[in-house]
mmCIF file of C-alpha atoms in Angstrom:
data_model
loop_
_atom_site.group_PDB
_atom_site.id
_atom_site.type_symbol
_atom_site.label_atom_id
_atom_site.label_comp_id
_atom_site.label_asym_id
_atom_site.label_seq_id
_atom_site.Cartn_x
_atom_site.Cartn_y
_atom_site.Cartn_z
ATOM 1 C CA MET W 1181 -26.543 -15.403 185.675
ATOM 2 C CA THR W 1182 -29.075 -13.624 187.900
ATOM 3 C CA PRO W 1183 -32.551 -15.135 187.407
ATOM 4 C CA ALA W 1184 -35.433 -12.912 186.235
ATOM 5 C CA ARG W 1185 -37.738 -11.555 188.957
ATOM 6 C CA GLY W 1186 -40.675 -13.872 188.181
ATOM 7 C CA ASP W 1187 -38.441 -16.926 188.247
ATOM 8 C CA HIS W 1188 -37.001 -15.904 191.576
ATOM 9 C CA ASP W 1189 -39.817 -17.085 193.855
ATOM 10 C CA ALA W 1190 -40.329 -20.332 191.964
ATOM 11 C CA ARG W 1191 -36.616 -20.956 192.184
ATOM 12 C CA ARG W 1192 -36.589 -20.265 195.929
ATOM 13 C CA ALA W 1193 -39.312 -22.910 196.339
ATOM 14 C CA ASP W 1194 -37.171 -25.329 194.300
ATOM 15 C CA VAL W 1195 -34.235 -24.534 196.554
ATOM 16 C CA SER W 1196 -36.314 -25.140 199.697
ATOM 17 C CA ARG W 1197 -37.471 -28.517 198.429
ATOM 18 C CA ALA W 1198 -33.906 -29.500 197.540
ATOM 19 C CA VAL W 1199 -32.672 -28.384 200.983
ATOM 20 C CA TRP W 1200 -35.378 -30.522 202.609
ATOM 21 C CA ARG W 1201 -34.426 -33.584 200.571
ATOM 22 C CA VAL W 1202 -30.721 -33.179 201.370
ATOM 23 C CA LEU W 1203 -31.506 -32.792 205.087
ATOM 24 C CA ALA W 1204 -33.790 -35.837 205.110
ATOM 25 C CA GLU W 1205 -31.074 -37.964 203.569
ATOM 26 C CA ARG W 1206 -27.849 -36.598 205.013
ATOM 27 C CA GLY W 1207 -28.731 -34.308 207.900
ATOM 28 C CA PHE W 1208 -27.115 -30.960 208.582
ATOM 29 C CA GLU W 1209 -23.683 -32.592 208.371
ATOM 30 C CA GLY W 1210 -24.344 -33.269 204.680
ATOM 31 C CA LEU W 1211 -25.944 -29.906 203.902
ATOM 32 C CA THR W 1212 -23.566 -28.149 201.527
ATOM 33 C CA LEU W 1213 -24.103 -25.800 198.605
ATOM 34 C CA ARG W 1214 -22.730 -28.537 196.363
ATOM 35 C CA ALA W 1215 -25.215 -31.133 197.656
ATOM 36 C CA VAL W 1216 -28.191 -28.786 197.243
ATOM 37 C CA ALA W 1217 -27.041 -27.793 193.756
ATOM 38 C CA ALA W 1218 -26.652 -31.461 192.742
ATOM 39 C CA GLU W 1219 -30.130 -32.220 194.116
ATOM 40 C CA MET W 1220 -31.538 -29.435 191.904
ATOM 41 C CA GLY W 1221 -29.401 -30.268 188.892
ATOM 42 C CA ALA W 1222 -28.110 -26.683 189.121
ATOM 43 C CA SER W 1223 -24.660 -25.174 189.410
ATOM 44 C CA THR W 1224 -23.042 -24.292 192.728
ATOM 45 C CA GLY W 1225 -22.654 -20.780 191.298
ATOM 46 C CA LEU W 1226 -26.415 -20.367 191.029
ATOM 47 C CA LEU W 1227 -26.816 -21.475 194.657
ATOM 48 C CA THR W 1228 -24.305 -18.924 195.937
ATOM 49 C CA HIS W 1229 -26.637 -16.287 194.455
ATOM 50 C CA TYR W 1230 -29.173 -17.323 197.116
ATOM 51 C CA PHE W 1231 -26.773 -18.279 199.914
ATOM 52 C CA PRO W 1232 -23.540 -16.325 200.085
ATOM 53 C CA SER W 1233 -22.376 -18.387 203.090
ATOM 54 C CA LYS W 1234 -22.828 -21.743 204.813
ATOM 55 C CA ARG W 1235 -24.528 -19.898 207.675
ATOM 56 C CA ALA W 1236 -27.077 -18.366 205.269
ATOM 57 C CA LEU W 1237 -27.828 -21.864 203.987
ATOM 58 C CA LEU W 1238 -28.221 -23.179 207.563
ATOM 59 C CA LYS W 1239 -30.568 -20.317 208.489
ATOM 60 C CA HIS W 1240 -32.677 -21.053 205.417
ATOM 61 C CA ALA W 1241 -32.701 -24.769 206.248
ATOM 62 C CA LEU W 1242 -33.996 -24.025 209.758
ATOM 63 C CA ASP W 1243 -36.680 -21.732 208.269
ATOM 64 C CA VAL W 1244 -37.712 -24.530 205.901
ATOM 65 C CA LEU W 1245 -37.819 -26.902 208.873
ATOM 66 C CA ASP W 1246 -39.977 -24.445 210.823
ATOM 67 C CA ARG W 1247 -42.390 -24.010 207.935
ATOM 68 C CA GLN W 1248 -42.602 -27.753 207.295
ATOM 69 C CA SER W 1249 -43.196 -28.351 210.999
ATOM 70 C CA ALA W 1250 -45.964 -25.746 211.160
ATOM 71 C CA GLU W 1251 -47.667 -27.316 208.142
ATOM 72 C CA ARG W 1252 -47.049 -30.962 209.019
ATOM 73 C CA PRO W 1253 -50.082 -33.247 209.302
ATOM 74 C CA ARG W 1254 -51.499 -33.676 212.810
ATOM 75 C CA PRO W 1255 -53.729 -36.727 212.417
ATOM 76 C CA ALA W 1256 -54.178 -37.364 216.147
ATOM 77 C CA GLU W 1257 -55.201 -33.767 216.794
ATOM 78 C CA GLU W 1258 -57.650 -33.964 213.902
ATOM 79 C CA ARG W 1259 -59.129 -37.193 215.233
ATOM 80 C CA ALA W 1260 -59.366 -35.641 218.701
ATOM 81 C CA GLY W 1261 -61.421 -32.827 217.170
ATOM 82 C CA GLY W 1262 -62.363 -30.264 219.796
ATOM 83 C CA ALA W 1263 -61.288 -32.498 222.682
ATOM 84 C CA VAL W 1264 -59.716 -30.856 225.709
ATOM 85 C CA GLY W 1265 -57.605 -32.017 228.627
ATOM 86 C CA LEU W 1266 -55.859 -35.363 228.631
ATOM 87 C CA ALA W 1267 -57.227 -36.408 225.213
ATOM 88 C CA MET W 1268 -55.739 -33.284 223.634
ATOM 89 C CA LEU W 1269 -52.435 -33.664 225.509
ATOM 90 C CA ARG W 1270 -52.235 -37.230 224.212
ATOM 91 C CA ALA W 1271 -53.014 -36.116 220.651
ATOM 92 C CA VAL W 1272 -50.357 -33.383 220.704
ATOM 93 C CA LEU W 1273 -47.738 -35.842 222.008
ATOM 94 C CA LEU W 1274 -48.758 -38.561 219.521
ATOM 95 C CA ASP W 1275 -48.388 -36.109 216.635
ATOM 96 C CA ILE W 1276 -44.761 -35.473 217.643
ATOM 97 C CA LEU W 1277 -43.787 -39.167 217.547
ATOM 98 C CA PRO W 1278 -42.327 -40.687 214.352
ATOM 99 C CA LEU W 1279 -45.342 -42.940 213.723
ATOM 100 C CA THR W 1280 -45.194 -42.570 209.926
ATOM 101 C CA PRO W 1281 -42.258 -42.412 207.475
ATOM 102 C CA GLN W 1282 -43.107 -38.756 206.813
ATOM 103 C CA SER W 1283 -42.980 -37.885 210.502
ATOM 104 C CA ALA W 1284 -39.782 -39.910 210.910
ATOM 105 C CA ALA W 1285 -38.168 -37.808 208.137
ATOM 106 C CA GLY W 1286 -39.244 -34.561 209.787
ATOM 107 C CA ASN W 1287 -38.086 -35.735 213.220
ATOM 108 C CA ARG W 1288 -34.791 -36.908 211.831
ATOM 109 C CA ILE W 1289 -34.148 -33.387 210.538
ATOM 110 C CA TRP W 1290 -35.140 -31.811 213.868
ATOM 111 C CA VAL W 1291 -32.812 -34.100 215.815
ATOM 112 C CA SER W 1292 -30.105 -33.399 213.280
ATOM 113 C CA SER W 1293 -30.615 -29.628 213.711
ATOM 114 C CA TRP W 1294 -29.664 -29.793 217.410
ATOM 115 C CA ASP W 1295 -25.968 -30.050 216.517
ATOM 116 C CA VAL W 1296 -26.006 -26.848 214.473
ATOM 117 C CA ALA W 1297 -28.311 -25.054 216.922
ATOM 118 C CA LEU W 1298 -26.254 -25.874 220.035
ATOM 119 C CA ALA W 1299 -23.139 -24.469 218.358
ATOM 120 C CA ASP W 1300 -24.700 -21.040 217.711
ATOM 121 C CA PRO W 1301 -26.145 -18.948 220.571
ATOM 122 C CA ASP W 1302 -28.782 -17.252 218.343
ATOM 123 C CA LEU W 1303 -29.977 -20.520 216.848
ATOM 124 C CA ALA W 1304 -29.938 -22.183 220.294
ATOM 125 C CA ALA W 1305 -32.110 -19.361 221.673
ATOM 126 C CA GLU W 1306 -34.566 -19.799 218.785
ATOM 127 C CA HIS W 1307 -34.786 -23.551 219.372
ATOM 128 C CA ALA W 1308 -35.182 -23.025 223.132
ATOM 129 C CA GLU W 1309 -38.080 -20.638 222.441
ATOM 130 C CA ARG W 1310 -39.755 -23.181 220.139
ATOM 131 C CA TYR W 1311 -39.641 -25.836 222.869
ATOM 132 C CA ARG W 1312 -40.751 -23.297 225.490
ATOM 133 C CA ALA W 1313 -43.780 -22.391 223.363
ATOM 134 C CA ALA W 1314 -44.647 -26.079 222.965
ATOM 135 C CA ARG W 1315 -44.374 -26.570 226.741
ATOM 136 C CA ARG W 1316 -46.693 -23.591 227.291
ATOM 137 C CA ARG W 1317 -49.349 -25.168 225.067
ATOM 138 C CA MET W 1318 -48.942 -28.518 226.824
ATOM 139 C CA THR W 1319 -49.188 -26.784 230.206
ATOM 140 C CA GLY W 1320 -52.616 -25.476 229.132
ATOM 141 C CA HIS W 1321 -53.746 -29.019 228.299
ATOM 142 C CA VAL W 1322 -52.466 -30.252 231.694
ATOM 143 C CA GLU W 1323 -54.445 -27.493 233.443
ATOM 144 C CA ASP W 1324 -57.560 -28.428 231.462
ATOM 145 C CA ALA W 1325 -57.056 -32.096 232.372
ATOM 146 C CA ARG W 1326 -56.870 -31.149 236.034
ATOM 147 C CA ARG W 1327 -60.058 -29.094 235.870
ATOM 148 C CA LEU W 1328 -61.701 -32.181 234.342
ATOM 149 C CA GLY W 1329 -60.342 -34.384 237.137
ATOM 150 C CA GLU W 1330 -58.280 -36.433 234.644
ATOM 151 C CA LEU W 1331 -54.905 -35.593 236.207
ATOM 152 C CA PRO W 1332 -54.125 -35.174 239.913
ATOM 153 C CA ALA W 1333 -53.217 -31.751 241.314
ATOM 154 C CA GLY W 1334 -50.049 -31.225 243.333
ATOM 155 C CA ARG W 1335 -47.028 -30.710 241.060
ATOM 156 C CA PRO W 1336 -46.727 -27.508 239.024
ATOM 157 C CA ALA W 1337 -48.502 -28.003 235.670
ATOM 158 C CA GLU W 1338 -45.308 -26.672 234.000
ATOM 159 C CA ASP W 1339 -43.376 -29.603 235.430
ATOM 160 C CA VAL W 1340 -45.913 -32.128 234.156
ATOM 161 C CA ALA W 1341 -45.682 -30.535 230.688
ATOM 162 C CA ALA W 1342 -41.856 -30.414 230.736
ATOM 163 C CA ALA W 1343 -41.736 -34.064 231.787
ATOM 164 C CA ALA W 1344 -44.148 -35.123 229.037
ATOM 165 C CA GLN W 1345 -42.151 -33.200 226.441
ATOM 166 C CA SER W 1346 -38.933 -34.823 227.670
ATOM 167 C CA PHE W 1347 -40.464 -38.276 227.476
ATOM 168 C CA VAL W 1348 -41.640 -37.776 223.902
ATOM 169 C CA LEU W 1349 -38.422 -36.157 222.634
ATOM 170 C CA GLY W 1350 -36.340 -38.997 224.049
ATOM 171 C CA LEU W 1351 -38.693 -41.549 222.536
ATOM 172 C CA VAL W 1352 -38.274 -39.820 219.159
ATOM 173 C CA VAL W 1353 -34.502 -40.250 219.413
ATOM 174 C CA GLN W 1354 -34.756 -43.915 220.421
ATOM 175 C CA ALA W 1355 -37.239 -44.663 217.641
ATOM 176 C CA LEU W 1356 -35.060 -42.970 215.007
ATOM 177 C CA PHE W 1357 -32.018 -45.039 215.967
ATOM 178 C CA ALA W 1358 -33.915 -48.325 216.419
ATOM 179 C CA PRO W 1359 -37.057 -48.164 214.262
ATOM 180 C CA ALA W 1360 -37.473 -51.965 214.280
ATOM 181 C CA GLU W 1361 -37.571 -51.963 218.097
ATOM 182 C CA PHE W 1362 -39.918 -48.990 218.266
ATOM 183 C CA PRO W 1363 -42.703 -49.521 215.708
ATOM 184 C CA ALA W 1364 -45.673 -47.149 215.860
ATOM 185 C CA GLU W 1365 -47.717 -49.499 218.066
ATOM 186 C CA ARG W 1366 -44.975 -49.732 220.685
ATOM 187 C CA GLN W 1367 -44.394 -45.972 220.688
ATOM 188 C CA THR W 1368 -48.141 -45.454 221.211
ATOM 189 C CA ALA W 1369 -48.267 -48.063 223.976
ATOM 190 C CA LEU W 1370 -45.265 -46.464 225.723
ATOM 191 C CA LEU W 1371 -46.932 -43.049 225.551
ATOM 192 C CA ASP W 1372 -50.211 -44.440 226.901
ATOM 193 C CA ALA W 1373 -48.396 -46.139 229.783
ATOM 194 C CA TYR W 1374 -46.629 -42.839 230.482
ATOM 195 C CA LEU W 1375 -49.927 -40.940 230.589
ATOM 196 C CA ALA W 1376 -51.488 -43.643 232.786
ATOM 197 C CA GLY W 1377 -48.534 -43.155 235.162
ATOM 198 C CA ILE W 1378 -49.016 -39.408 235.533
ATOM 199 C CA ALA W 1379 -52.789 -39.889 235.905
ATOM 200 C CA ALA W 1380 -52.239 -42.404 238.743
ATOM 201 C CA ALA W 1381 -49.366 -40.612 240.548
ATOM 202 C CA MET Z 984 7.000 -34.521 208.555
ATOM 203 C CA THR Z 985 6.115 -37.901 210.035
ATOM 204 C CA PRO Z 986 6.519 -37.849 213.833
ATOM 205 C CA ALA Z 987 8.950 -40.311 215.494
ATOM 206 C CA ARG Z 988 7.411 -43.481 216.906
ATOM 207 C CA GLY Z 989 7.659 -42.434 220.566
ATOM 208 C CA ASP Z 990 6.009 -39.104 219.841
ATOM 209 C CA HIS Z 991 3.211 -40.784 217.964
ATOM 210 C CA ASP Z 992 1.130 -41.939 220.939
ATOM 211 C CA ALA Z 993 1.617 -38.707 222.857
ATOM 212 C CA ARG Z 994 0.594 -36.819 219.761
ATOM 213 C CA ARG Z 995 -2.526 -38.949 219.325
ATOM 214 C CA ALA Z 996 -3.507 -38.086 222.901
ATOM 215 C CA ASP Z 997 -2.987 -34.393 222.081
ATOM 216 C CA VAL Z 998 -5.170 -34.819 219.014
ATOM 217 C CA SER Z 999 -7.905 -36.525 221.056
ATOM 218 C CA ARG Z 1000 -7.939 -33.712 223.592
ATOM 219 C CA ALA Z 1001 -8.101 -31.114 220.822
ATOM 220 C CA VAL Z 1002 -10.958 -32.998 219.127
ATOM 221 C CA TRP Z 1003 -12.842 -33.058 222.436
ATOM 222 C CA ARG Z 1004 -12.395 -29.310 222.963
ATOM 223 C CA VAL Z 1005 -13.556 -28.508 219.419
ATOM 224 C CA LEU Z 1006 -16.609 -30.759 219.852
ATOM 225 C CA ALA Z 1007 -17.489 -29.218 223.222
ATOM 226 C CA GLU Z 1008 -17.396 -25.745 221.736
ATOM 227 C CA ARG Z 1009 -18.669 -26.181 218.189
ATOM 228 C CA GLY Z 1010 -20.209 -29.634 217.918
ATOM 229 C CA PHE Z 1011 -19.739 -31.964 214.993
ATOM 230 C CA GLU Z 1012 -20.758 -29.187 212.612
ATOM 231 C CA GLY Z 1013 -17.609 -27.304 213.610
ATOM 232 C CA LEU Z 1014 -15.299 -30.333 213.631
ATOM 233 C CA THR Z 1015 -12.835 -29.780 210.798
ATOM 234 C CA LEU Z 1016 -9.176 -30.623 210.350
ATOM 235 C CA ARG Z 1017 -8.477 -26.893 210.351
ATOM 236 C CA ALA Z 1018 -10.286 -26.356 213.685
ATOM 237 C CA VAL Z 1019 -8.484 -29.261 215.379
ATOM 238 C CA ALA Z 1020 -5.125 -28.078 214.010
ATOM 239 C CA ALA Z 1021 -5.749 -24.536 215.280
ATOM 240 C CA GLU Z 1022 -6.733 -25.912 218.704
ATOM 241 C CA MET Z 1023 -3.390 -27.775 218.840
ATOM 242 C CA GLY Z 1024 -1.351 -24.947 217.382
ATOM 243 C CA ALA Z 1025 -0.338 -27.410 214.648
ATOM 244 C CA SER Z 1026 -0.548 -27.382 210.868
ATOM 245 C CA THR Z 1027 -3.441 -28.886 208.935
ATOM 246 C CA GLY Z 1028 -0.798 -30.952 207.122
ATOM 247 C CA LEU Z 1029 0.206 -32.670 210.345
ATOM 248 C CA LEU Z 1030 -3.433 -33.507 211.058
ATOM 249 C CA THR Z 1031 -3.952 -35.129 207.655
ATOM 250 C CA HIS Z 1032 -1.199 -37.551 208.680
ATOM 251 C CA TYR Z 1033 -3.613 -38.863 211.326
ATOM 252 C CA PHE Z 1034 -6.881 -38.338 209.482
ATOM 253 C CA PRO Z 1035 -6.784 -38.687 205.713
ATOM 254 C CA SER Z 1036 -10.512 -37.853 205.467
ATOM 255 C CA LYS Z 1037 -13.334 -36.087 207.270
ATOM 256 C CA ARG Z 1038 -14.895 -39.485 207.927
ATOM 257 C CA ALA Z 1039 -11.706 -40.701 209.630
ATOM 258 C CA LEU Z 1040 -11.840 -37.625 211.849
ATOM 259 C CA LEU Z 1041 -15.522 -38.277 212.671
ATOM 260 C CA LYS Z 1042 -14.830 -41.922 213.520
ATOM 261 C CA HIS Z 1043 -12.015 -40.851 215.826
ATOM 262 C CA ALA Z 1044 -14.253 -38.209 217.428
ATOM 263 C CA LEU Z 1045 -16.902 -40.860 218.169
ATOM 264 C CA ASP Z 1046 -14.201 -43.134 219.640
ATOM 265 C CA VAL Z 1047 -13.023 -40.277 221.853
ATOM 266 C CA LEU Z 1048 -16.636 -39.700 222.885
ATOM 267 C CA ASP Z 1049 -17.055 -43.391 223.716
ATOM 268 C CA ARG Z 1050 -13.885 -43.454 225.778
ATOM 269 C CA GLN Z 1051 -14.752 -40.246 227.616
ATOM 270 C CA SER Z 1052 -18.239 -41.606 228.309
ATOM 271 C CA ALA Z 1053 -16.883 -44.888 229.663
ATOM 272 C CA GLU Z 1054 -14.521 -42.981 231.961
ATOM 273 C CA ARG Z 1055 -16.870 -40.165 232.962
ATOM 274 C CA PRO Z 1056 -17.559 -39.685 236.663
ATOM 275 C CA ARG Z 1057 -20.657 -41.432 238.011
ATOM 276 C CA PRO Z 1058 -21.174 -39.700 241.349
ATOM 277 C CA ALA Z 1059 -24.718 -40.977 241.916
ATOM 278 C CA GLU Z 1060 -23.691 -44.583 241.261
ATOM 279 C CA GLU Z 1061 -20.769 -44.145 243.636
ATOM 280 C CA ARG Z 1062 -23.023 -42.712 246.327
ATOM 281 C CA ALA Z 1063 -25.479 -45.573 245.760
ATOM 282 C CA GLY Z 1064 -22.615 -48.004 246.445
ATOM 283 C CA GLY Z 1065 -23.794 -51.565 246.110
ATOM 284 C CA ALA Z 1066 -27.461 -50.592 246.034
ATOM 285 C CA VAL Z 1067 -29.790 -52.601 243.788
ATOM 286 C CA GLY Z 1068 -33.221 -52.092 242.303
ATOM 287 C CA LEU Z 1069 -34.873 -48.684 242.199
ATOM 288 C CA ALA Z 1070 -31.988 -46.906 243.962
ATOM 289 C CA MET Z 1071 -29.552 -48.135 241.305
ATOM 290 C CA LEU Z 1072 -31.940 -47.325 238.442
ATOM 291 C CA ARG Z 1073 -32.243 -43.797 239.858
ATOM 292 C CA ALA Z 1074 -28.451 -43.480 240.171
ATOM 293 C CA VAL Z 1075 -27.854 -44.624 236.595
ATOM 294 C CA LEU Z 1076 -30.436 -42.156 235.265
ATOM 295 C CA LEU Z 1077 -29.129 -39.299 237.440
ATOM 296 C CA ASP Z 1078 -25.602 -39.864 236.128
ATOM 297 C CA ILE Z 1079 -26.843 -39.365 232.561
ATOM 298 C CA LEU Z 1080 -28.403 -35.957 233.279
ATOM 299 C CA PRO Z 1081 -26.369 -32.752 232.719
ATOM 300 C CA LEU Z 1082 -26.239 -31.867 236.429
ATOM 301 C CA THR Z 1083 -22.685 -30.456 236.255
ATOM 302 C CA PRO Z 1084 -20.886 -28.342 233.616
ATOM 303 C CA GLN Z 1085 -18.681 -31.349 232.823
ATOM 304 C CA SER Z 1086 -21.670 -33.601 232.214
ATOM 305 C CA ALA Z 1087 -23.378 -30.855 230.200
ATOM 306 C CA ALA Z 1088 -20.308 -30.695 227.926
ATOM 307 C CA GLY Z 1089 -20.312 -34.473 227.429
ATOM 308 C CA ASN Z 1090 -24.050 -34.549 226.790
ATOM 309 C CA ARG Z 1091 -23.815 -31.663 224.379
ATOM 310 C CA ILE Z 1092 -21.346 -33.693 222.308
ATOM 311 C CA TRP Z 1093 -23.550 -36.794 222.423
ATOM 312 C CA VAL Z 1094 -26.604 -34.863 221.253
ATOM 313 C CA SER Z 1095 -24.476 -33.235 218.583
ATOM 314 C CA SER Z 1096 -23.266 -36.663 217.396
ATOM 315 C CA TRP Z 1097 -26.809 -37.748 216.511
ATOM 316 C CA ASP Z 1098 -26.716 -35.679 213.313
ATOM 317 C CA VAL Z 1099 -23.585 -37.391 212.018
ATOM 318 C CA ALA Z 1100 -24.700 -40.827 213.234
ATOM 319 C CA LEU Z 1101 -28.164 -40.670 211.647
ATOM 320 C CA ALA Z 1102 -26.597 -39.843 208.287
ATOM 321 C CA ASP Z 1103 -24.386 -42.953 208.221
ATOM 322 C CA PRO Z 1104 -25.873 -46.467 208.532
ATOM 323 C CA ASP Z 1105 -22.753 -47.924 210.237
ATOM 324 C CA LEU Z 1106 -22.532 -45.132 212.783
ATOM 325 C CA ALA Z 1107 -26.304 -45.268 213.356
ATOM 326 C CA ALA Z 1108 -26.062 -49.009 214.047
ATOM 327 C CA GLU Z 1109 -23.232 -48.394 216.541
ATOM 328 C CA HIS Z 1110 -25.238 -45.707 218.342
ATOM 329 C CA ALA Z 1111 -28.339 -47.935 218.361
ATOM 330 C CA GLU Z 1112 -26.283 -50.719 219.954
ATOM 331 C CA ARG Z 1113 -24.964 -48.343 222.639
ATOM 332 C CA TYR Z 1114 -28.509 -47.351 223.601
ATOM 333 C CA ARG Z 1115 -29.670 -50.972 223.435
ATOM 334 C CA ALA Z 1116 -26.887 -52.020 225.837
ATOM 335 C CA ALA Z 1117 -27.874 -49.204 228.222
ATOM 336 C CA ARG Z 1118 -31.521 -50.326 228.085
ATOM 337 C CA ARG Z 1119 -30.452 -53.903 228.868
ATOM 338 C CA ARG Z 1120 -28.625 -52.730 231.991
ATOM 339 C CA MET Z 1121 -31.632 -50.648 233.041
ATOM 340 C CA THR Z 1122 -33.938 -53.606 232.407
ATOM 341 C CA GLY Z 1123 -31.884 -55.568 234.963
ATOM 342 C CA HIS Z 1124 -32.372 -52.806 237.533
ATOM 343 C CA VAL Z 1125 -36.136 -52.781 236.817
ATOM 344 C CA GLU Z 1126 -36.274 -56.553 237.352
ATOM 345 C CA ASP Z 1127 -34.350 -56.186 240.627
ATOM 346 C CA ALA Z 1128 -36.723 -53.429 241.734
ATOM 347 C CA ARG Z 1129 -39.683 -55.708 241.060
ATOM 348 C CA ARG Z 1130 -38.173 -58.566 243.045
ATOM 349 C CA LEU Z 1131 -37.760 -56.071 245.890
ATOM 350 C CA GLY Z 1132 -41.391 -54.966 245.547
ATOM 351 C CA GLU Z 1133 -40.320 -51.405 244.656
ATOM 352 C CA LEU Z 1134 -41.931 -51.400 241.218
ATOM 353 C CA PRO Z 1135 -45.220 -53.045 240.221
ATOM 354 C CA ALA Z 1136 -45.250 -56.032 237.870
ATOM 355 C CA GLY Z 1137 -47.365 -56.067 234.731
ATOM 356 C CA ARG Z 1138 -45.652 -54.280 231.842
ATOM 357 C CA PRO Z 1139 -42.572 -55.858 230.237
ATOM 358 C CA ALA Z 1140 -39.462 -54.702 232.144
ATOM 359 C CA GLU Z 1141 -37.938 -53.773 228.734
ATOM 360 C CA ASP Z 1142 -40.731 -51.243 228.235
ATOM 361 C CA VAL Z 1143 -40.177 -49.680 231.641
ATOM 362 C CA ALA Z 1144 -36.452 -49.376 230.850
ATOM 363 C CA ALA Z 1145 -37.075 -47.949 227.349
ATOM 364 C CA ALA Z 1146 -39.504 -45.408 228.790
ATOM 365 C CA ALA Z 1147 -37.057 -44.334 231.501
ATOM 366 C CA GLN Z 1148 -34.279 -43.957 228.942
ATOM 367 C CA SER Z 1149 -36.561 -41.878 226.712
ATOM 368 C CA PHE Z 1150 -37.517 -39.621 229.597
ATOM 369 C CA VAL Z 1151 -33.916 -38.959 230.544
ATOM 370 C CA LEU Z 1152 -32.641 -38.424 226.987
ATOM 371 C CA GLY Z 1153 -35.406 -35.905 226.293
ATOM 372 C CA LEU Z 1154 -34.692 -34.135 229.569
ATOM 373 C CA VAL Z 1155 -31.025 -33.899 228.545
ATOM 374 C CA VAL Z 1156 -32.040 -32.146 225.319
ATOM 375 C CA GLN Z 1157 -34.378 -29.716 227.102
ATOM 376 C CA ALA Z 1158 -31.770 -28.922 229.755
ATOM 377 C CA LEU Z 1159 -29.075 -28.264 227.142
ATOM 378 C CA PHE Z 1160 -31.263 -25.782 225.266
ATOM 379 C CA ALA Z 1161 -32.681 -24.104 228.377
ATOM 380 C CA PRO Z 1162 -30.167 -24.563 231.224
ATOM 381 C CA ALA Z 1163 -31.654 -21.678 233.237
ATOM 382 C CA GLU Z 1164 -35.070 -23.366 233.216
ATOM 383 C CA PHE Z 1165 -33.636 -26.790 234.028
ATOM 384 C CA PRO Z 1166 -31.102 -26.372 236.844
ATOM 385 C CA ALA Z 1167 -29.782 -29.543 238.481
ATOM 386 C CA GLU Z 1168 -32.391 -29.424 241.281
ATOM 387 C CA ARG Z 1169 -35.289 -29.271 238.825
ATOM 388 C CA GLN Z 1170 -33.865 -32.075 236.682
ATOM 389 C CA THR Z 1171 -33.521 -34.216 239.805
ATOM 390 C CA ALA Z 1172 -37.041 -33.370 240.980
ATOM 391 C CA LEU Z 1173 -38.465 -34.206 237.537
ATOM 392 C CA LEU Z 1174 -36.675 -37.556 237.554
ATOM 393 C CA ASP Z 1175 -37.893 -38.344 241.076
ATOM 394 C CA ALA Z 1176 -41.472 -37.490 240.092
ATOM 395 C CA TYR Z 1177 -41.076 -39.736 237.051
ATOM 396 C CA LEU Z 1178 -39.852 -42.649 239.193
ATOM 397 C CA ALA Z 1179 -42.660 -42.051 241.709
ATOM 398 C CA GLY Z 1180 -45.093 -42.276 238.768
ATOM 399 C CA ILE Z 1181 -43.834 -45.657 237.565
ATOM 400 C CA ALA Z 1182 -43.752 -46.952 241.158
ATOM 401 C CA ALA Z 1183 -47.393 -45.925 241.661
ATOM 402 C CA ALA Z 1184 -48.765 -46.974 238.250
#
């Protein structure tokens, strides 16, 4: 049965929430029409009305992930207020780390999305552009930090940003696999030691 | 038809190679009995003789990945010969990076395996133990480097090792998504700048 027009948007929001819950629990490997339907208490037939194929479901899941990421809380950036330079670079990197259960869930879905994205040239290009955009923003913070004398000159600012992004992404992966070994305090301390290293180099 | 005993081992090796090729091309998302059968030019029925379930196929794929990783070439370690301390830490980290197409293929499969592993507590625990063992080995190299006066004392050696592992894993991810931006020379330069940073800190 095709839902009435007014119901359609509300139902899409229901679908997005169900997709998010399935991803948080089972990753992209577990994302099937059947799993999303079960999560909603709906029929698989209703779901195929929205997603005629597995690829359509994956695309929607990545859109949901994008939207959730854009809207996710950024407590460190908020605390940093209008700070610039190293303080803002630190805040941006801190807000990526899985320091809270909510951020761990979001990160777990991002990490999980790499499998799907690497297998599909279009999706890989979209992911690459997301990381490129993040590096561009970080590069701006590195340049600000240099103007303020907080970071030494010498290496290209792009390299400092790419290195910082690498460090944080790898720490995300380690913390997701071994949360007991990487509690929030240790993640923060590792990041601070990293930043102290690039400030001293 | 059940294969004869002598054929069995040869056939398992064929299956492992086909699993590896499917993973390299399509990741875990694309790993299905049908895909492996097609890669071998065999029937799906024959494959179900070896893998009664998707989970059995995933477990085998992770075993293949483990074996391939244990046997993968380690050119930097070989060049470093019997070196100890910072030179060996650098070699170990270099050998993780996707500096060659072969290493990129292996890394791509590792990154892809994180989705499956994070969704299954047993597999997650196995992955966590693999990374823990790698950090232990790196911690030994950090301790050697300190004895040699190549790295400063102060922070726990475990933290220095965990940070180095994070940096390299994140660089792997960035290089897989944006190989043109992260050619082998840039990856190596980023690692060397990282090591210079921890030596100076």
